[in-house]
Short mmCIF file of C-alpha atoms in Angstrom, two decimals:
data_model
loop_
_atom_site.label_atom_id
_atom_site.label_comp_id
_atom_site.label_asym_id
_atom_site.label_seq_id
_atom_site.Cartn_x
_atom_site.Cartn_y
_atom_site.Cartn_z
CA UNK W 1 5.26 -11.04 -26.16
CA UNK W 2 1.88 -12.27 -26.95
CA UNK W 3 -0.72 -11.90 -29.58
CA UNK W 4 -4.19 -11.06 -28.32
CA UNK W 5 -6.94 -12.42 -30.52
CA UNK W 6 -10.42 -11.17 -29.67
CA UNK W 7 -13.34 -13.01 -31.24
CA UNK W 8 -16.99 -12.01 -31.12
CA UNK W 9 -16.66 -10.39 -27.72
CA UNK W 10 -19.86 -9.17 -26.08
CA UNK W 11 -20.06 -7.57 -22.66
CA UNK W 12 -23.09 -6.45 -20.73
CA UNK W 13 -23.38 -4.51 -17.48
CA UNK W 14 -26.86 -5.47 -16.31
CA UNK W 15 -29.01 -4.50 -19.36
CA UNK W 16 -26.42 -2.23 -20.92
CA UNK W 17 -24.86 -3.94 -23.93
CA UNK W 18 -21.43 -2.28 -23.96
CA UNK W 19 -19.32 -4.35 -26.35
CA UNK W 20 -21.05 -5.69 -29.45
CA UNK W 21 -19.59 -8.61 -31.38
CA UNK W 22 -16.13 -7.18 -31.28
CA UNK W 23 -13.35 -9.01 -33.10
CA UNK W 24 -9.78 -7.87 -33.57
CA UNK W 25 -6.29 -9.28 -33.46
CA UNK W 26 -3.71 -7.26 -31.58
CA UNK W 27 -0.13 -7.66 -32.72
CA UNK W 28 2.58 -8.70 -30.32
CA UNK W 29 5.41 -6.41 -29.25
CA UNK W 30 3.68 -3.32 -30.52
CA UNK W 31 1.62 -0.50 -29.11
CA UNK W 32 -2.04 -0.57 -30.04
CA UNK W 33 -4.17 2.46 -29.23
CA UNK W 34 -7.88 2.10 -28.60
CA UNK W 35 -9.69 5.37 -29.17
CA UNK W 36 -13.23 6.59 -29.44
CA UNK W 37 -15.68 8.95 -27.78
CA UNK W 38 -16.64 8.61 -24.12
CA UNK W 39 -18.77 5.62 -23.31
CA UNK W 40 -17.85 3.71 -26.47
CA UNK W 41 -16.48 0.77 -24.49
CA UNK W 42 -12.72 1.42 -24.69
CA UNK W 43 -12.08 0.72 -21.04
CA UNK W 44 -14.45 -2.24 -20.99
CA UNK W 45 -12.56 -3.70 -23.95
CA UNK W 46 -9.16 -3.64 -22.27
CA UNK W 47 -10.62 -4.81 -18.97
CA UNK W 48 -12.01 -7.81 -20.84
CA UNK W 49 -8.42 -8.82 -21.64
CA UNK W 50 -7.51 -9.37 -17.97
CA UNK W 51 -11.07 -10.27 -16.95
CA UNK W 52 -11.32 -7.29 -14.62
CA UNK W 53 -14.90 -6.64 -15.72
CA UNK W 54 -15.83 -9.68 -13.66
CA UNK W 55 -15.29 -7.90 -10.37
CA UNK W 56 -18.20 -5.59 -11.20
CA UNK W 57 -21.45 -7.21 -10.16
CA UNK W 58 -23.97 -7.57 -12.97
CA UNK W 59 -21.39 -7.93 -15.72
CA UNK W 60 -21.61 -10.71 -18.31
CA UNK W 61 -19.28 -11.59 -21.15
CA UNK W 62 -19.57 -13.92 -24.13
CA UNK W 63 -17.10 -14.66 -26.89
CA UNK W 64 -13.44 -15.57 -26.76
CA UNK W 65 -10.13 -13.86 -26.15
CA UNK W 66 -7.06 -15.87 -27.10
CA UNK W 67 -3.69 -14.97 -25.67
CA UNK W 68 -0.94 -17.09 -27.23
CA UNK W 69 -3.64 -19.36 -28.55
CA UNK W 70 -5.28 -20.01 -25.18
CA UNK W 71 -8.84 -18.83 -24.58
CA UNK W 72 -8.81 -16.83 -21.35
CA UNK W 73 -12.56 -17.25 -20.99
CA UNK W 74 -12.19 -21.03 -20.93
CA UNK W 75 -13.42 -22.42 -17.62
CA UNK W 76 -10.02 -24.00 -16.99
CA UNK W 77 -8.23 -20.66 -17.12
CA UNK W 78 -6.68 -19.58 -13.84
CA UNK W 79 -7.74 -15.96 -13.61
CA UNK W 80 -4.96 -15.06 -11.12
CA UNK W 81 -2.28 -16.43 -13.44
CA UNK W 82 -3.97 -14.60 -16.32
CA UNK W 83 -3.78 -11.29 -14.48
CA UNK W 84 -0.12 -11.86 -13.77
CA UNK W 85 0.48 -12.26 -17.50
CA UNK W 86 -1.70 -9.30 -18.39
CA UNK W 87 -0.63 -6.27 -16.37
CA UNK W 88 -2.68 -3.14 -16.00
CA UNK W 89 -2.00 0.56 -15.45
CA UNK W 90 -4.93 2.67 -14.36
CA UNK W 91 -6.22 6.11 -15.28
CA UNK W 92 -5.12 7.70 -12.02
CA UNK W 93 -1.84 6.74 -10.43
CA UNK W 94 -2.86 4.30 -7.70
CA UNK W 95 0.23 3.21 -5.78
CA UNK W 96 -0.32 1.09 -2.69
CA UNK W 97 -0.04 2.84 0.69
CA UNK W 98 3.40 1.32 1.11
CA UNK W 99 6.99 2.20 0.38
CA UNK W 100 8.28 2.54 -3.18
CA UNK W 101 10.11 -0.77 -2.79
CA UNK W 102 7.09 -2.61 -1.38
CA UNK W 103 4.91 -1.34 -4.22
CA UNK W 104 7.10 -3.01 -6.81
CA UNK W 105 7.86 -6.09 -4.69
CA UNK W 106 4.18 -6.78 -3.93
CA UNK W 107 3.42 -8.72 -7.13
CA UNK W 108 6.58 -10.87 -7.19
CA UNK W 109 6.02 -11.74 -3.51
CA UNK W 110 2.37 -12.68 -4.05
CA UNK W 111 3.33 -14.95 -6.92
CA UNK W 112 6.34 -16.31 -4.99
CA UNK W 113 8.56 -15.48 -7.97
CA UNK W 114 11.60 -14.77 -5.86
CA UNK W 115 12.85 -14.00 -2.41
CA UNK W 116 15.53 -12.03 -0.60
CA UNK W 117 18.19 -10.61 -2.88
CA UNK W 118 16.34 -11.68 -6.01
CA UNK W 119 13.42 -9.45 -5.08
CA UNK W 120 15.86 -6.52 -4.88
CA UNK W 121 16.99 -7.33 -8.41
CA UNK W 122 13.42 -7.52 -9.70
CA UNK W 123 12.63 -4.16 -8.11
CA UNK W 124 15.71 -2.56 -9.66
CA UNK W 125 15.01 -4.08 -13.07
CA UNK W 126 11.36 -2.98 -13.01
CA UNK W 127 12.14 0.56 -11.89
CA UNK W 128 14.78 0.82 -14.63
CA UNK W 129 12.30 -0.41 -17.21
CA UNK W 130 9.88 2.26 -16.01
CA UNK W 131 12.60 4.93 -16.30
CA UNK W 132 12.29 5.73 -12.63
CA UNK W 133 15.36 4.10 -11.08
CA UNK W 134 17.77 7.02 -11.43
CA UNK W 135 15.29 9.46 -9.88
CA UNK W 136 14.33 7.45 -6.83
CA UNK W 137 17.00 4.84 -6.16
CA UNK W 138 17.82 6.60 -2.88
CA UNK W 139 14.17 6.85 -1.86
CA UNK W 140 13.10 3.22 -2.07
CA UNK W 141 11.90 3.23 1.53
CA UNK W 142 9.92 6.45 1.23
CA UNK W 143 6.14 6.32 0.99
CA UNK W 144 4.92 6.02 -2.58
CA UNK W 145 2.68 8.98 -1.87
CA UNK W 146 5.71 11.24 -1.48
CA UNK W 147 6.41 10.93 -5.23
CA UNK W 148 5.02 13.34 -7.81
CA UNK W 149 2.00 12.32 -9.90
CA UNK W 150 4.11 11.40 -12.92
CA UNK W 151 6.54 9.42 -10.78
CA UNK W 152 3.64 7.63 -9.12
CA UNK W 153 2.30 6.59 -12.52
CA UNK W 154 5.74 5.31 -13.58
CA UNK W 155 5.87 3.46 -10.25
CA UNK W 156 2.55 1.83 -11.17
CA UNK W 157 4.05 0.84 -14.52
CA UNK W 158 7.08 -0.63 -12.72
CA UNK W 159 4.72 -2.50 -10.39
CA UNK W 160 2.92 -4.00 -13.39
CA UNK W 161 6.20 -4.95 -15.11
CA UNK W 162 7.62 -6.59 -11.97
CA UNK W 163 5.51 -9.72 -12.41
CA UNK W 164 6.89 -10.23 -15.94
CA UNK W 165 3.68 -9.77 -17.88
CA UNK W 166 3.31 -10.44 -21.58
CA UNK W 167 0.60 -7.89 -22.22
CA UNK W 168 0.36 -4.46 -20.59
CA UNK W 169 -3.00 -2.70 -20.56
CA UNK W 170 -3.08 1.04 -20.00
CA UNK W 171 -6.30 2.89 -19.33
CA UNK W 172 -5.70 6.56 -20.23
CA UNK W 173 -2.46 6.54 -18.22
CA UNK W 174 -1.73 10.23 -18.78
CA UNK W 175 -5.16 11.76 -18.26
CA UNK W 176 -4.37 12.83 -14.69
CA UNK W 177 -0.86 14.12 -15.44
CA UNK W 178 0.69 17.40 -16.50
CA UNK W 179 2.28 17.82 -19.98
CA UNK W 180 5.87 17.20 -18.82
CA UNK W 181 4.95 13.99 -17.03
CA UNK W 182 2.84 12.99 -20.05
CA UNK W 183 5.82 13.38 -22.38
CA UNK W 184 7.92 11.11 -20.17
CA UNK W 185 5.24 8.45 -19.95
CA UNK W 186 4.67 8.53 -23.71
CA UNK W 187 8.37 7.95 -24.34
CA UNK W 188 8.21 5.12 -21.85
CA UNK W 189 5.21 3.55 -23.58
CA UNK W 190 7.12 3.52 -26.89
CA UNK W 191 10.04 1.82 -25.17
CA UNK W 192 7.91 -0.76 -23.36
CA UNK W 193 6.11 -1.49 -26.63
CA UNK W 194 9.26 -3.06 -28.04
CA UNK W 195 9.28 -5.79 -25.41
CA UNK W 196 5.64 -6.14 -24.45
CA UNK W 197 2.28 -6.12 -26.18
CA UNK W 198 0.89 -2.77 -25.08
CA UNK W 199 -2.74 -1.81 -25.42
CA UNK W 200 -3.49 1.77 -24.49
CA UNK W 201 -6.86 3.47 -24.19
CA UNK W 202 -6.73 7.13 -24.98
CA UNK W 203 -8.98 10.07 -25.45
CA UNK W 204 -6.19 12.08 -26.92
CA UNK W 205 -5.85 11.70 -30.69
CA UNK W 206 -2.38 13.23 -30.81
CA UNK W 207 -1.28 10.82 -28.16
CA UNK W 208 -2.61 7.86 -30.14
CA UNK W 209 -0.77 9.15 -33.21
CA UNK W 210 2.46 9.68 -31.26
CA UNK W 211 2.74 6.45 -29.31
CA UNK W 212 0.97 3.72 -31.21
CA UNK W 213 1.82 1.39 -34.06
CA UNK W 214 -1.77 0.33 -34.55
CA UNK W 215 -5.03 2.07 -33.82
CA UNK W 216 -8.50 0.73 -33.22
CA UNK W 217 -11.46 3.10 -33.37
CA UNK W 218 -14.51 2.14 -31.37
CA UNK W 219 -17.94 3.64 -31.59
CA UNK W 220 -20.89 2.63 -29.37
CA UNK W 221 -19.38 -0.74 -28.59
CA UNK W 222 -18.46 -1.65 -32.16
CA UNK W 223 -15.13 -1.74 -33.91
CA UNK W 224 -15.32 0.83 -36.68
CA UNK W 225 -11.78 0.80 -37.94
CA UNK W 226 -8.55 -0.95 -37.17
CA UNK W 227 -5.19 -0.75 -38.87
CA UNK W 228 -1.71 0.70 -38.62
CA UNK W 229 -1.82 4.10 -37.02
CA UNK W 230 -0.51 6.00 -39.99
CA UNK W 231 -3.16 4.79 -42.41
CA UNK W 232 -5.99 5.16 -39.86
CA UNK W 233 -5.04 8.78 -39.35
CA UNK W 234 -4.14 9.65 -42.94
CA UNK W 235 -6.55 7.56 -44.98
CA UNK W 236 -9.39 6.42 -42.74
CA UNK W 237 -11.60 3.94 -44.50
CA UNK W 238 -14.70 4.84 -42.54
CA UNK W 239 -16.44 8.20 -42.71
CA UNK W 240 -17.09 7.94 -38.98
CA UNK W 241 -13.37 7.67 -38.21
CA UNK W 242 -12.62 10.63 -40.44
CA UNK W 243 -15.23 12.75 -38.69
CA UNK W 244 -13.82 11.78 -35.31
CA UNK W 245 -10.24 12.52 -36.32
CA UNK W 246 -11.11 15.86 -37.84
CA UNK W 247 -12.96 16.79 -34.68
CA UNK W 248 -16.50 16.88 -36.04
CA UNK W 249 -17.67 14.88 -33.03
CA UNK W 250 -16.23 13.12 -30.01
CA UNK C 1 -26.64 45.28 9.62
CA UNK C 2 -28.97 42.33 9.27
CA UNK C 3 -26.04 40.03 8.73
CA UNK C 4 -24.40 41.25 11.92
CA UNK C 5 -27.58 40.44 13.85
CA UNK C 6 -27.68 37.05 12.21
CA UNK C 7 -24.08 36.44 13.24
CA UNK C 8 -24.93 37.28 16.85
CA UNK C 9 -27.96 34.98 16.89
CA UNK C 10 -25.91 32.16 15.42
CA UNK C 11 -23.17 32.83 17.97
CA UNK C 12 -25.66 32.33 20.79
CA UNK C 13 -27.20 29.24 19.16
CA UNK C 14 -23.82 27.62 18.71
CA UNK C 15 -22.65 28.88 22.08
CA UNK C 16 -25.32 27.10 24.15
CA UNK C 17 -24.07 23.56 23.46
CA UNK C 18 -20.57 24.81 24.22
CA UNK C 19 -21.75 25.96 27.66
CA UNK C 20 -23.33 22.53 28.19
CA UNK C 21 -19.97 20.94 27.44
CA UNK C 22 -18.39 23.24 29.99
CA UNK C 23 -20.95 22.12 32.59
CA UNK C 24 -20.06 18.49 31.88
CA UNK C 25 -16.43 19.42 32.27
CA UNK C 26 -17.09 20.97 35.67
CA UNK C 27 -19.06 17.91 36.69
CA UNK C 28 -16.04 15.75 35.82
CA UNK C 29 -13.84 18.06 37.85
CA UNK C 30 -16.32 17.69 40.74
CA UNK C 31 -16.19 13.88 40.57
CA UNK C 32 -12.42 14.03 40.40
CA UNK C 33 -12.04 16.35 43.37
CA UNK C 34 -14.55 14.45 45.51
CA UNK C 35 -13.06 11.11 44.49
CA UNK C 36 -9.47 12.06 45.09
CA UNK C 37 -10.36 12.94 48.67
CA UNK C 38 -11.69 9.44 49.38
CA UNK C 39 -9.16 7.55 47.29
CA UNK C 40 -6.10 6.20 48.99
CA UNK C 41 -3.58 5.15 46.41
CA UNK C 42 -2.42 2.13 48.40
CA UNK C 43 -5.96 0.71 48.18
CA UNK C 44 -5.47 0.17 44.45
CA UNK C 45 -3.03 -2.65 45.12
CA UNK C 46 -4.64 -3.95 48.33
CA UNK C 47 -6.85 -7.03 48.24
CA UNK C 48 -10.58 -6.61 48.79
CA UNK C 49 -10.27 -8.85 51.83
CA UNK C 50 -8.06 -6.20 53.41
CA UNK C 51 -10.40 -3.38 52.37
CA UNK C 52 -8.77 -2.54 49.04
CA UNK C 53 -10.09 -2.67 45.49
CA UNK C 54 -7.32 -4.62 43.70
CA UNK C 55 -9.54 -7.51 42.52
CA UNK C 56 -12.15 -5.07 41.22
CA UNK C 57 -9.64 -3.29 39.02
CA UNK C 58 -8.09 -6.46 37.66
CA UNK C 59 -11.54 -8.04 37.26
CA UNK C 60 -12.72 -5.05 35.22
CA UNK C 61 -9.60 -5.23 33.04
CA UNK C 62 -10.09 -9.01 32.58
CA UNK C 63 -13.70 -8.43 31.52
CA UNK C 64 -12.70 -5.72 29.04
CA UNK C 65 -9.74 -7.55 27.51
CA UNK C 66 -11.72 -10.77 27.12
CA UNK C 67 -14.70 -9.02 25.56
CA UNK C 68 -12.41 -7.10 23.20
CA UNK C 69 -10.64 -10.36 22.36
CA UNK C 70 -13.92 -11.91 21.22
CA UNK C 71 -15.82 -8.91 19.86
CA UNK C 72 -12.74 -7.59 17.98
CA UNK C 73 -12.11 -10.53 15.62
CA UNK C 74 -15.79 -11.49 15.29
CA UNK C 75 -16.84 -7.90 14.61
CA UNK C 76 -14.06 -7.22 12.12
CA UNK C 77 -14.73 -10.42 10.18
CA UNK C 78 -18.46 -9.68 10.18
CA UNK C 79 -17.82 -6.17 8.85
CA UNK C 80 -15.44 -7.42 6.15
CA UNK C 81 -18.03 -9.97 5.10
CA UNK C 82 -20.82 -7.41 5.01
CA UNK C 83 -18.85 -4.85 2.98
CA UNK C 84 -16.77 -7.04 0.68
CA UNK C 85 -18.51 -10.36 0.30
CA UNK C 86 -22.20 -10.29 1.21
CA UNK C 87 -24.54 -10.24 -1.77
CA UNK C 88 -26.68 -7.10 -1.83
CA UNK C 89 -30.11 -8.41 -1.08
CA UNK C 90 -32.90 -8.89 1.39
CA UNK C 91 -30.90 -11.18 3.65
CA UNK C 92 -28.02 -8.73 3.99
CA UNK C 93 -30.43 -5.91 4.69
CA UNK C 94 -32.04 -7.94 7.48
CA UNK C 95 -28.61 -8.59 9.03
CA UNK C 96 -27.80 -4.89 8.70
CA UNK C 97 -30.99 -3.92 10.47
CA UNK C 98 -30.41 -6.54 13.16
CA UNK C 99 -27.03 -4.97 13.92
CA UNK C 100 -28.64 -1.55 14.27
CA UNK C 101 -31.26 -3.02 16.58
CA UNK C 102 -28.63 -4.77 18.68
CA UNK C 103 -27.02 -1.38 19.28
CA UNK C 104 -30.30 -0.08 20.61
CA UNK C 105 -31.11 -2.90 23.03
CA UNK C 106 -30.94 -1.69 26.66
CA UNK C 107 -28.03 -3.25 28.51
CA UNK C 108 -30.27 -4.72 31.21
CA UNK C 109 -32.11 -6.69 28.52
CA UNK C 110 -28.81 -7.91 27.10
CA UNK C 111 -27.80 -8.86 30.63
CA UNK C 112 -31.00 -10.85 31.08
CA UNK C 113 -30.44 -12.59 27.75
CA UNK C 114 -26.84 -13.37 28.77
CA UNK C 115 -28.05 -14.85 32.03
CA UNK C 116 -30.69 -17.10 30.47
CA UNK C 117 -28.60 -18.12 27.46
CA UNK C 118 -24.93 -18.13 28.44
CA UNK C 119 -25.24 -18.80 32.19
CA UNK C 120 -28.17 -21.21 32.25
CA UNK C 121 -28.59 -22.66 28.75
CA UNK C 122 -24.88 -23.07 27.96
CA UNK C 123 -24.15 -23.85 31.59
CA UNK C 124 -21.41 -21.28 32.00
CA UNK C 125 -22.87 -20.14 35.34
CA UNK C 126 -21.97 -16.79 36.85
CA UNK C 127 -18.54 -16.52 35.28
CA UNK C 128 -15.97 -14.38 33.53
CA UNK C 129 -16.72 -16.23 30.27
CA UNK C 130 -20.45 -15.48 30.48
CA UNK C 131 -19.55 -11.82 31.09
CA UNK C 132 -17.25 -11.75 28.06
CA UNK C 133 -19.96 -13.14 25.79
CA UNK C 134 -22.60 -10.76 27.15
CA UNK C 135 -20.33 -7.72 26.79
CA UNK C 136 -19.42 -8.95 23.31
CA UNK C 137 -23.07 -8.57 22.33
CA UNK C 138 -22.90 -4.93 23.38
CA UNK C 139 -19.58 -4.26 21.65
CA UNK C 140 -20.35 -5.99 18.37
CA UNK C 141 -22.56 -3.29 16.79
CA UNK C 142 -19.95 -0.62 17.60
CA UNK C 143 -17.07 -2.69 16.24
CA UNK C 144 -18.99 -3.77 13.13
CA UNK C 145 -20.26 -0.29 12.25
CA UNK C 146 -16.89 1.35 12.96
CA UNK C 147 -15.01 -1.25 10.92
CA UNK C 148 -17.46 -0.94 8.04
CA UNK C 149 -16.92 2.82 7.94
CA UNK C 150 -13.15 2.37 8.09
CA UNK C 151 -13.22 -0.15 5.24
CA UNK C 152 -15.41 2.08 3.08
CA UNK C 153 -12.89 4.91 3.50
CA UNK C 154 -10.12 2.86 1.86
CA UNK C 155 -9.92 3.85 -1.80
CA UNK C 156 -11.21 1.05 -4.04
CA UNK C 157 -8.21 1.64 -6.30
CA UNK C 158 -5.88 -0.12 -3.84
CA UNK C 159 -7.86 -3.32 -4.04
CA UNK C 160 -8.36 -3.01 -7.78
CA UNK C 161 -4.62 -2.61 -8.35
CA UNK C 162 -3.91 -5.66 -6.19
CA UNK C 163 -6.50 -7.73 -8.09
CA UNK C 164 -5.02 -6.61 -11.41
CA UNK C 165 -1.66 -8.00 -10.28
CA UNK C 166 -3.28 -11.41 -9.92
CA UNK C 167 -4.01 -11.63 -6.21
CA UNK C 168 -6.96 -13.53 -4.87
CA UNK C 169 -9.89 -11.57 -3.53
CA UNK C 170 -9.06 -12.49 0.05
CA UNK C 171 -5.40 -11.53 -0.38
CA UNK C 172 -6.40 -8.18 -1.89
CA UNK C 173 -8.88 -7.61 0.92
CA UNK C 174 -6.50 -8.56 3.71
CA UNK C 175 -3.32 -6.96 2.39
CA UNK C 176 -4.91 -3.76 1.11
CA UNK C 177 -8.34 -3.08 2.54
CA UNK C 178 -7.95 -4.42 6.07
CA UNK C 179 -4.39 -3.23 6.60
CA UNK C 180 -5.25 0.25 5.31
CA UNK C 181 -8.34 0.33 7.50
CA UNK C 182 -6.42 -0.96 10.54
CA UNK C 183 -6.29 2.38 12.39
CA UNK C 184 -10.05 2.84 12.03
CA UNK C 185 -10.61 -0.75 13.06
CA UNK C 186 -8.45 -0.37 16.18
CA UNK C 187 -10.27 2.84 17.03
CA UNK C 188 -13.66 1.17 16.74
CA UNK C 189 -12.57 -1.70 19.00
CA UNK C 190 -11.29 0.84 21.53
CA UNK C 191 -14.58 2.73 21.36
CA UNK C 192 -16.39 -0.56 21.94
CA UNK C 193 -14.23 -1.17 25.00
CA UNK C 194 -14.91 2.32 26.29
CA UNK C 195 -18.61 1.70 25.75
CA UNK C 196 -18.72 -1.42 27.92
CA UNK C 197 -16.06 -0.40 30.45
CA UNK C 198 -18.59 1.16 32.76
CA UNK C 199 -21.28 -1.38 31.96
CA UNK C 200 -23.07 -2.71 35.02
CA UNK C 201 -26.37 -4.17 33.92
CA UNK C 202 -24.84 -6.58 31.43
CA UNK C 203 -22.53 -8.13 34.01
CA UNK C 204 -24.92 -7.77 36.94
CA UNK C 205 -26.23 -11.32 36.79
CA UNK C 206 -23.84 -12.91 34.34
CA UNK C 207 -20.39 -12.67 35.83
CA UNK C 208 -20.07 -10.55 38.96
CA UNK C 209 -20.08 -11.25 42.66
CA UNK C 210 -19.50 -8.86 45.52
CA UNK C 211 -16.39 -10.50 46.92
CA UNK C 212 -14.05 -13.18 45.59
CA UNK C 213 -11.13 -14.85 47.28
CA UNK C 214 -8.36 -13.58 45.07
CA UNK C 215 -8.54 -13.35 41.28
CA UNK C 216 -10.50 -15.86 39.19
CA UNK C 217 -8.32 -18.82 38.28
CA UNK C 218 -10.24 -19.74 35.15
CA UNK C 219 -12.77 -18.09 32.82
CA UNK C 220 -15.47 -20.17 34.48
CA UNK C 221 -15.19 -18.46 37.85
CA UNK C 222 -17.02 -15.31 38.85
CA UNK C 223 -15.20 -12.02 38.99
CA UNK C 224 -15.33 -8.67 40.78
CA UNK C 225 -15.80 -5.45 38.85
CA UNK C 226 -15.66 -1.77 39.75
CA UNK C 227 -19.01 -0.81 38.24
CA UNK C 228 -20.82 -3.71 39.88
CA UNK C 229 -19.38 -3.00 43.33
CA UNK C 230 -20.18 0.66 42.96
CA UNK C 231 -23.79 -0.24 42.28
CA UNK C 232 -24.12 -2.77 45.07
CA UNK C 233 -22.36 -0.62 47.64
CA UNK C 234 -24.86 2.19 47.12
CA UNK C 235 -28.06 0.26 46.47
CA UNK C 236 -27.74 -2.84 48.62
CA UNK C 237 -25.25 -1.95 51.30
CA UNK C 238 -26.42 1.63 51.64
CA UNK C 239 -22.92 3.04 51.88
CA UNK C 240 -22.80 6.78 51.52
CA UNK C 241 -22.04 7.89 47.95
CA UNK C 242 -19.05 9.87 49.17
CA UNK C 243 -17.14 6.74 50.06
CA UNK C 244 -17.63 5.11 46.69
CA UNK C 245 -16.50 8.14 44.73
CA UNK C 246 -13.01 6.69 44.87
CA UNK C 247 -14.17 3.61 42.96
CA UNK C 248 -16.00 5.82 40.48
CA UNK C 249 -12.80 7.75 39.95
CA UNK C 250 -10.76 4.62 39.19
CA UNK C 251 -13.43 3.47 36.73
CA UNK C 252 -13.37 6.91 35.17
CA UNK C 253 -9.61 6.66 34.67
CA UNK C 254 -9.89 3.23 33.06
CA UNK C 255 -12.52 4.49 30.59
CA UNK C 256 -10.52 7.66 29.99
CA UNK C 257 -7.41 5.56 29.38
CA UNK C 258 -9.10 3.52 26.65
CA UNK C 259 -10.67 6.61 25.06
CA UNK C 260 -7.34 8.45 25.05
CA UNK C 261 -5.56 5.43 23.64
CA UNK C 262 -8.17 5.27 20.87
CA UNK C 263 -7.81 8.94 20.01
CA UNK C 264 -4.02 8.96 20.02
CA UNK C 265 -3.90 5.84 17.87
CA UNK C 266 -6.21 7.49 15.38
CA UNK C 267 -4.07 10.63 15.28
CA UNK C 268 -0.92 8.56 14.95
CA UNK C 269 -2.22 6.53 12.01
CA UNK C 270 -3.92 9.42 10.27
CA UNK C 271 -0.52 11.04 9.83
CA UNK C 272 0.57 7.95 7.95
CA UNK C 273 -2.44 7.90 5.64
CA UNK C 274 -2.17 10.83 3.26
CA UNK C 275 -5.07 9.60 1.11
CA UNK C 276 -7.50 10.31 3.95
CA UNK C 277 -6.73 14.00 3.92
#
């Protein structure tokens, strides 16, 4: 439930200038897809929204990102609190080497959001939100690694939702999954998008068209086009976007 | 036909080390059979003053547990620092190289250092504590290197996911990296223990005496140890090697116990870590 306002964002990794003067405003409670060819800075862009680029040595960022009007790059920002509010789902399912229950309970425990019975409720709520509860409610104590790839990814989504984020970042969440699992996750993304601000990086144009309300097209670190998904796909303003959508490059 | 010949040559080349291993195996069997003849099981629990070896066994175990108690935590923290926190630079490389060098220092030199520094300089005298610290120096490189390898095997995605949930770096490191690497860390500590279990030179002039009245009552008293007595009995007292084979056998079992414990722990934990497969 938060608007993400990016202003003049620049990111470097050592001498590599990855994001160049990027500005865009991402609408709340909607799904925004970020697409573009490999190496255009999609992942770097979403990792700038929870300041995860900082853990890579040699990275440098200038500019501002406002979430609910607060600049997350302000020196007074608590980065741990920020990352609780801005959840993230990674390209490959990466559950913790723990039980299903402990995976989801990890975040709420770290942030001391609840204890005892309340944790159980949070776990149930999160797994339901991730459309996983019915499938694994009897397997909460099993290792997360015993789940299928698609289930693991939904578990990672549940884990991110458990700490009650406002923004959910997804970095090509279906790229390591089979078509059936992808379909389920896409339906889930649509559903989550009604309650949370979802920003999803994708390589897959059809996926962007299917799941997103808005689409941003990035090319070599610059924002080329941004608008509601339908008009970006049907009447792209930029020639570059049109070429990318029609498959002339990418 | 050429490939068949090649196979045969390779078979011989790979077979030779195998035969060497067999020879070592027979040598162990020889030590065992000779030792068992001289070993009377009641001597294990009889005091040295009555001709037994009880204080030597307990002294050896004291030395090992104490050294593991110091080298374990220090080594693990050092490894975590080097892998997760240390800036990549000249200073870190020097530390890295120093650890490698420490592993290569002969134990008699470490023993001499322990004597001059821990016994004389720090005033610990010939004591259990001085022995712990000296053995720690020998264990540290093994524990640090082993822990580093174990930490590097943990997928970075665990830590990344924890950080993305808003944990601090230390919390992500301790709850994900260290706990996932725990089996490897335990194994490396066990290997360190096995390495120093039979160590004689390092405790020769830092912590051992030939006979004590009972067990040491504090870490600042000297201690008896199997390896040291074995050495002195042959070299200084001129006892025939046959008679001390019993002591050698007990020492062998202690080392074998730690090595087996290390291996079974590793097997046990590996089953629980599907991402390592």
